[in-house]
XYZ file of C-alpha atoms in Angstrom:
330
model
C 209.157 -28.602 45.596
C 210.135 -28.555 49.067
C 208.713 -31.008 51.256
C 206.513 -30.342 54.293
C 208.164 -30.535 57.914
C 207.078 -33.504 59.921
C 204.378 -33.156 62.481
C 204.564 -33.324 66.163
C 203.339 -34.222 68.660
C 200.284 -32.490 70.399
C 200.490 -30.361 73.327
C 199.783 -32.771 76.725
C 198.442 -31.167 80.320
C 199.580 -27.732 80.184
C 197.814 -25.314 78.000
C 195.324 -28.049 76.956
C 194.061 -28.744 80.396
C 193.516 -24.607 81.312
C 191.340 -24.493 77.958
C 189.676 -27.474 77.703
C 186.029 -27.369 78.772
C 184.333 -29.256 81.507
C 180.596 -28.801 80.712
C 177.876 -30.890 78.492
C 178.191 -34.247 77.369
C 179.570 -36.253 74.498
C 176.192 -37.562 73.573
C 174.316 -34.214 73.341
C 175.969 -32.204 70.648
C 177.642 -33.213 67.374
C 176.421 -36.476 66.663
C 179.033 -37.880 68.966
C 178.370 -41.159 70.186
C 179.632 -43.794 72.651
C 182.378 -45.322 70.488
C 183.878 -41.760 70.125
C 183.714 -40.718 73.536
C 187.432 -41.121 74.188
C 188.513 -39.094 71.319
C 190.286 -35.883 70.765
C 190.435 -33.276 68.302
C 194.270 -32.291 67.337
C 194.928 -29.003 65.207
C 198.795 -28.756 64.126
C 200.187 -25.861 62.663
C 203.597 -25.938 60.678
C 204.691 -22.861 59.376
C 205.683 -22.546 55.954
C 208.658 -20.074 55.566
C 208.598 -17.494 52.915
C 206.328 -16.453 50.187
C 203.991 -19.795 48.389
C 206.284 -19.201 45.283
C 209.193 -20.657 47.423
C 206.989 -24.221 47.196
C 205.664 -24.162 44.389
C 207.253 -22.246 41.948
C 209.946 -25.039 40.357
C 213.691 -25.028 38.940
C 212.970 -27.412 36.020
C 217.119 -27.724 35.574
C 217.605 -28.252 39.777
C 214.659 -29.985 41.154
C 213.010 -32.061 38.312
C 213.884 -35.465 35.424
C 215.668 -34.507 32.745
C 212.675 -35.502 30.552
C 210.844 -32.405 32.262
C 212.883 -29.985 31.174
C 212.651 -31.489 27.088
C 208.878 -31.275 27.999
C 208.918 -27.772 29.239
C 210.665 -26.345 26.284
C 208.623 -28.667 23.598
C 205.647 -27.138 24.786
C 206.674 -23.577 25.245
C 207.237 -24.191 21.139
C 204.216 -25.276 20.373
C 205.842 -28.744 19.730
C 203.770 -32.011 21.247
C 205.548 -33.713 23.665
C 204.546 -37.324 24.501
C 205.844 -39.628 27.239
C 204.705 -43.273 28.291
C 204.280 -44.232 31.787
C 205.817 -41.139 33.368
C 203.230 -38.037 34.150
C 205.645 -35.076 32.993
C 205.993 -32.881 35.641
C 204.556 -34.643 37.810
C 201.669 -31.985 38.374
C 198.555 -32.644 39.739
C 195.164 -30.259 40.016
C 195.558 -31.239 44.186
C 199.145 -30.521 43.629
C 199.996 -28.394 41.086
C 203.582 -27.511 39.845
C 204.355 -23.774 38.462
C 208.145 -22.905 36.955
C 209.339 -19.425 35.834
C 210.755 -18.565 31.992
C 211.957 -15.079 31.085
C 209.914 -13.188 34.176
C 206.160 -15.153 32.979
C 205.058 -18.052 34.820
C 203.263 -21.284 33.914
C 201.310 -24.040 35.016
C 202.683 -27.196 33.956
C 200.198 -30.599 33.385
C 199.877 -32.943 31.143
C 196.925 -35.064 29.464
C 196.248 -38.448 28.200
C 196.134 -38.975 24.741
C 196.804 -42.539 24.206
C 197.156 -46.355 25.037
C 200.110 -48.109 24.504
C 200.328 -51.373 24.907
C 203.925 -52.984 25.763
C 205.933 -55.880 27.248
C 208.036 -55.354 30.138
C 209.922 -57.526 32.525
C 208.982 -57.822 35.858
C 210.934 -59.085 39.098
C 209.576 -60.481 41.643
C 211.601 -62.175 45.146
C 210.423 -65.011 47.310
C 211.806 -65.458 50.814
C 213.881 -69.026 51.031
C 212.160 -72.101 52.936
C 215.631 -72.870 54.645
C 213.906 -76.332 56.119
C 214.874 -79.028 58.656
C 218.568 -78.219 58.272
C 218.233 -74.384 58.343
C 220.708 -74.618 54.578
C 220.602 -71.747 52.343
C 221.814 -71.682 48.800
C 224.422 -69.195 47.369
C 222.972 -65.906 45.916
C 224.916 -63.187 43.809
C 224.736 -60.204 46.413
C 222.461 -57.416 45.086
C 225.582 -55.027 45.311
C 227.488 -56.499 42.822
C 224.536 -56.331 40.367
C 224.725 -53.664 37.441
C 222.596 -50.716 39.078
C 219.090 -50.849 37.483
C 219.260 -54.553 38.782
C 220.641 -53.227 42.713
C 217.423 -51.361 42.187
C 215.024 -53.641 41.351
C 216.378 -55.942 44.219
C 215.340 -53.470 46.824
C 212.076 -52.775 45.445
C 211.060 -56.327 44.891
C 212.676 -56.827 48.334
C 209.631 -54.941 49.737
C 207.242 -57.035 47.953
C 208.480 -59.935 49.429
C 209.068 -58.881 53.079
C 205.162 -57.704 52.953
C 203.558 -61.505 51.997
C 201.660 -62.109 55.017
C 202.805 -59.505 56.977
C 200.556 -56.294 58.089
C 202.250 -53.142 57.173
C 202.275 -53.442 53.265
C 204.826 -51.972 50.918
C 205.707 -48.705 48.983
C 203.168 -49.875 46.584
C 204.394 -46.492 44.161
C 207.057 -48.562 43.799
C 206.034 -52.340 43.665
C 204.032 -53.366 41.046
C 202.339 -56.655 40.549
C 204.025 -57.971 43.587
C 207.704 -57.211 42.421
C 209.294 -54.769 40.416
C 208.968 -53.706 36.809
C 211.724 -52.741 34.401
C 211.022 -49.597 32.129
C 214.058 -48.674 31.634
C 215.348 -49.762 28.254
C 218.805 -49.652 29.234
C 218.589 -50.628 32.660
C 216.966 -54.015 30.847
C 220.135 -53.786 28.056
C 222.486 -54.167 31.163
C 220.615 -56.417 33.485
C 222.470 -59.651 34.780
C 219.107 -61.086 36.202
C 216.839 -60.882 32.737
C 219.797 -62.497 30.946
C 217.912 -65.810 29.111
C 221.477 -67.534 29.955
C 223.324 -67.618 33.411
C 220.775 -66.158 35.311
C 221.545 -66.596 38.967
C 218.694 -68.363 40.549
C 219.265 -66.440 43.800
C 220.190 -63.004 45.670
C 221.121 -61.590 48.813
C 219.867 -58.768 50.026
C 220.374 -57.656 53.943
C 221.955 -60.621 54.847
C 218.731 -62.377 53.184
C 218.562 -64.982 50.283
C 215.491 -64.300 48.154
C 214.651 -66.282 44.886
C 214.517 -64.888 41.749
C 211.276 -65.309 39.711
C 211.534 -63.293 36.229
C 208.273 -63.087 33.731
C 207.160 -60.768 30.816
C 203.846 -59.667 31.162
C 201.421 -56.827 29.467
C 201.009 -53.358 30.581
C 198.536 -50.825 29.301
C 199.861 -47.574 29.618
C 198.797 -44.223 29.280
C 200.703 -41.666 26.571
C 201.015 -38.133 28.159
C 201.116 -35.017 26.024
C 203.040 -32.047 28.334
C 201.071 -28.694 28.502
C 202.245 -25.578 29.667
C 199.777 -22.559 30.713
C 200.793 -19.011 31.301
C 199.019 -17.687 34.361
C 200.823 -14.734 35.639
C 203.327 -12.017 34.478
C 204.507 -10.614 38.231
C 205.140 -12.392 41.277
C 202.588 -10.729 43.252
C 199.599 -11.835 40.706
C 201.702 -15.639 40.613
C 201.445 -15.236 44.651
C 197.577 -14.267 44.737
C 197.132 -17.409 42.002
C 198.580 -20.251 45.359
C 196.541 -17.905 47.648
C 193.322 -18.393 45.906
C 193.850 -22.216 45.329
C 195.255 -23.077 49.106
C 194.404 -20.662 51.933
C 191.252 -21.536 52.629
C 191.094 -18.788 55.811
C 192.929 -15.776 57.076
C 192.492 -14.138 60.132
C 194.795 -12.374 62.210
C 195.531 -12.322 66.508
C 193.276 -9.337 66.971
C 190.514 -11.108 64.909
C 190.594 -14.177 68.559
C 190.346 -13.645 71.919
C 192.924 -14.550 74.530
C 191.684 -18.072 74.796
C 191.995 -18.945 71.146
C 195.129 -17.120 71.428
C 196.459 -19.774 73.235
C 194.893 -22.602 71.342
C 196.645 -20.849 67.743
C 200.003 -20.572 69.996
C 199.778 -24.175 71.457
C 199.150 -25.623 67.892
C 201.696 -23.975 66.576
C 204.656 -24.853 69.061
C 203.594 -28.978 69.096
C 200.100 -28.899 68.636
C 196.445 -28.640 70.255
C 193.936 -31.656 71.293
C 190.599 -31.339 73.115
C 187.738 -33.721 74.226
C 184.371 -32.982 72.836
C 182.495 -30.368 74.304
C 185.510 -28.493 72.980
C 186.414 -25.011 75.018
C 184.826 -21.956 73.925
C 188.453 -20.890 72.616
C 188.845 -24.241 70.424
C 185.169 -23.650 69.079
C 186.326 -19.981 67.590
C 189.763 -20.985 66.693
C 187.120 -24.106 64.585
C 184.896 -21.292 63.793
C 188.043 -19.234 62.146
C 189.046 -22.027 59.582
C 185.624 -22.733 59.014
C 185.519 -25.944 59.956
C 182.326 -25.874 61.422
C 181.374 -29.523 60.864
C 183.532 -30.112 63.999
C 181.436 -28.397 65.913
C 177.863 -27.912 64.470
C 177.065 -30.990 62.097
C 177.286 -34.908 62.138
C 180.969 -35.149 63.809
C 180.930 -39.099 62.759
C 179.724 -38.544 59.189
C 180.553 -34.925 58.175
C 183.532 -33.880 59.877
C 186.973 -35.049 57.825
C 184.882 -35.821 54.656
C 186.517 -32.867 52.555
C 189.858 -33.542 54.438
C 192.106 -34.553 50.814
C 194.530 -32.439 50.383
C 196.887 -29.895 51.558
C 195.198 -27.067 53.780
C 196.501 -23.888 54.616
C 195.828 -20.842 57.016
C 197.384 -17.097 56.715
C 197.772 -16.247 60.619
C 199.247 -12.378 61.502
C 200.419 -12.747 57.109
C 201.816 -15.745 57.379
C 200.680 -18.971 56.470
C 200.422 -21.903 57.880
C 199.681 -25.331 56.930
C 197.261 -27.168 58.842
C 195.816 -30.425 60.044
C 192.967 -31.808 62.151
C 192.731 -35.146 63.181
C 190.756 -37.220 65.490
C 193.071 -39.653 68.161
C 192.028 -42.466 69.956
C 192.276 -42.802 73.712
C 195.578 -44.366 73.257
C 197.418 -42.036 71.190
């Protein structure tokens, strides 16, 4: 699947400051209250190019593992296919993954039928107390390492660069602090899960880091693939994404000129207003029915049902969208 294009920026002065209203008061309307008086509303617009099939309608053989494509054609036999660990397809109901066969396409998931229970290694790196004579030791240097261990490095490098530090990790990719080998041969080939001659440090960005090794328990899930037909034409596949992701359609004549310009602004870098939001803003709100922005508990209500992606079909094309509240110092 193609991945979404970044965000910008909203729109400053401008546009926002001919539209944005001047009348009532935070405290009267919404359940704002004092703590959210500096806040804005920001609606963003990116425009996704091309019919929904384009995003999520896969190539199995171009843009997926290897162990997809086994899954794909087990199931499409009527043949259970089981993986450990690894969700096939990596398909979600908030994210769901479609491919194509012979003009029919299908919904791919999986399910959990099993536990297993397994052994793995795990890596994890400790920064090096260099003490009163600033001394490091030698390290092998994590590029000279066989590659599933040049991997592990880096990802266990994260671990240890977030002790004590605010910001965190890619914690998809640490585990337990460090990093864990599933990879039978990656393990096969490793220099630093060797029981002999394994270096006691590494070096990684100029960095000596070392090397704790343990074998701990996992409980894993067992996936079984499935594969659903849902559609025979492209048109019924298109109507399928339309159904589960546009949640509103309206089109230029539908607004007037002032939420004209508030559509326009949040689609060029985006739109941000001050509650009592302009009567424009309120009907552009009114249009994605997001209403909870304007008529219900702003504090409590508002964002609640805000997981994940949203998307809008402006003039036939559609959009995906995003509001967002921003301090006074964004």
């Amino acid at each position: 699947m193609t991945d979404l294009p970044s965000r910008r920026e909203f729109l400053a002065g401008g546009v926002a400051a001919v539209l944005t209203a001047t009348t009532g008061c935070l405290e009267d309307a919404g359940g704002f209250g004092s703590d959210d008086a500096g806040r804005s509303l920001r609606l963003t617009l990116t425009r996704e190019d091309g019919p929904l099939r384009e995003s999520f309608v896969v190539d199995l053989a171009e843009t997926r593992p290897e162990w997809d494509e086994e899954a794909f054609a087990a199931a499409l036999a009527g043949d259970d296919y089981t993986i450990q660990y690894r969700k096939p397809f990596f398909s979600t109901p908030e994210d769901p993954v479609y491919t194509r066969n012979e003009g029919t396409y299908y919904r791919l998931g999986s399910v959990v039928v099993d536990e297993a229970t397994v052994t793995r290694p795990v890596l994890r790196l400790f920064e090096i107390d260099r003490g009163a004579d600033s001394s490091e030791p030698d390290g092998v240097d994590a590029a000279e390492l066989p590659t599933g261990d040049e991997r592990a490095v880096r990802v266990a490098h994260f671990a240890a660069r977030a002790r004590g530090n605010e910001g965190g990790a890619p914690w998809g990719l640490v585990q337990r602090g460090g990093y864990v080998y599933r990879d039978e041969d990656a393990v096969d080939e490793s220099v630093l899960l060797a029981d002999s001659s394994t270096p006691d440090h590494v070096v990684y960005r100029d960095r000596v880091y070392s090397v704790e090794v343990s074998r701990e328990r996992f409980h894993e899930p067992v996936y079984r693939a499935t594969v659903e037909p849902v559609a025979e034409t492209p048109e019924r596949m298109e109507a399928i994404l339309r159904a589960q992701f546009v949640d509103a359609r309206f089109s230029r004549e539908d607004l007037s000129p002032a939420a004209r310009e508030v559509v326009r602004a949040a689609r060029r870098e985006g739109y941000a207003e001050r509650h009592p939001y302009s009567t424009g803003y309120r009907e552009v709100l009114r249009a994605l029915h997001r209403r909870a922005y304007i008529d219900g508990n702003i504090r409590k209500d508002a964002g609640v049902d805000d997981e994940g992606r949203r998307m809008l079909r402006y003039n036939g094309v559609y959009y995906d969208y995003r509001l967002r509240f921003l301090s006074t110092d964004s």
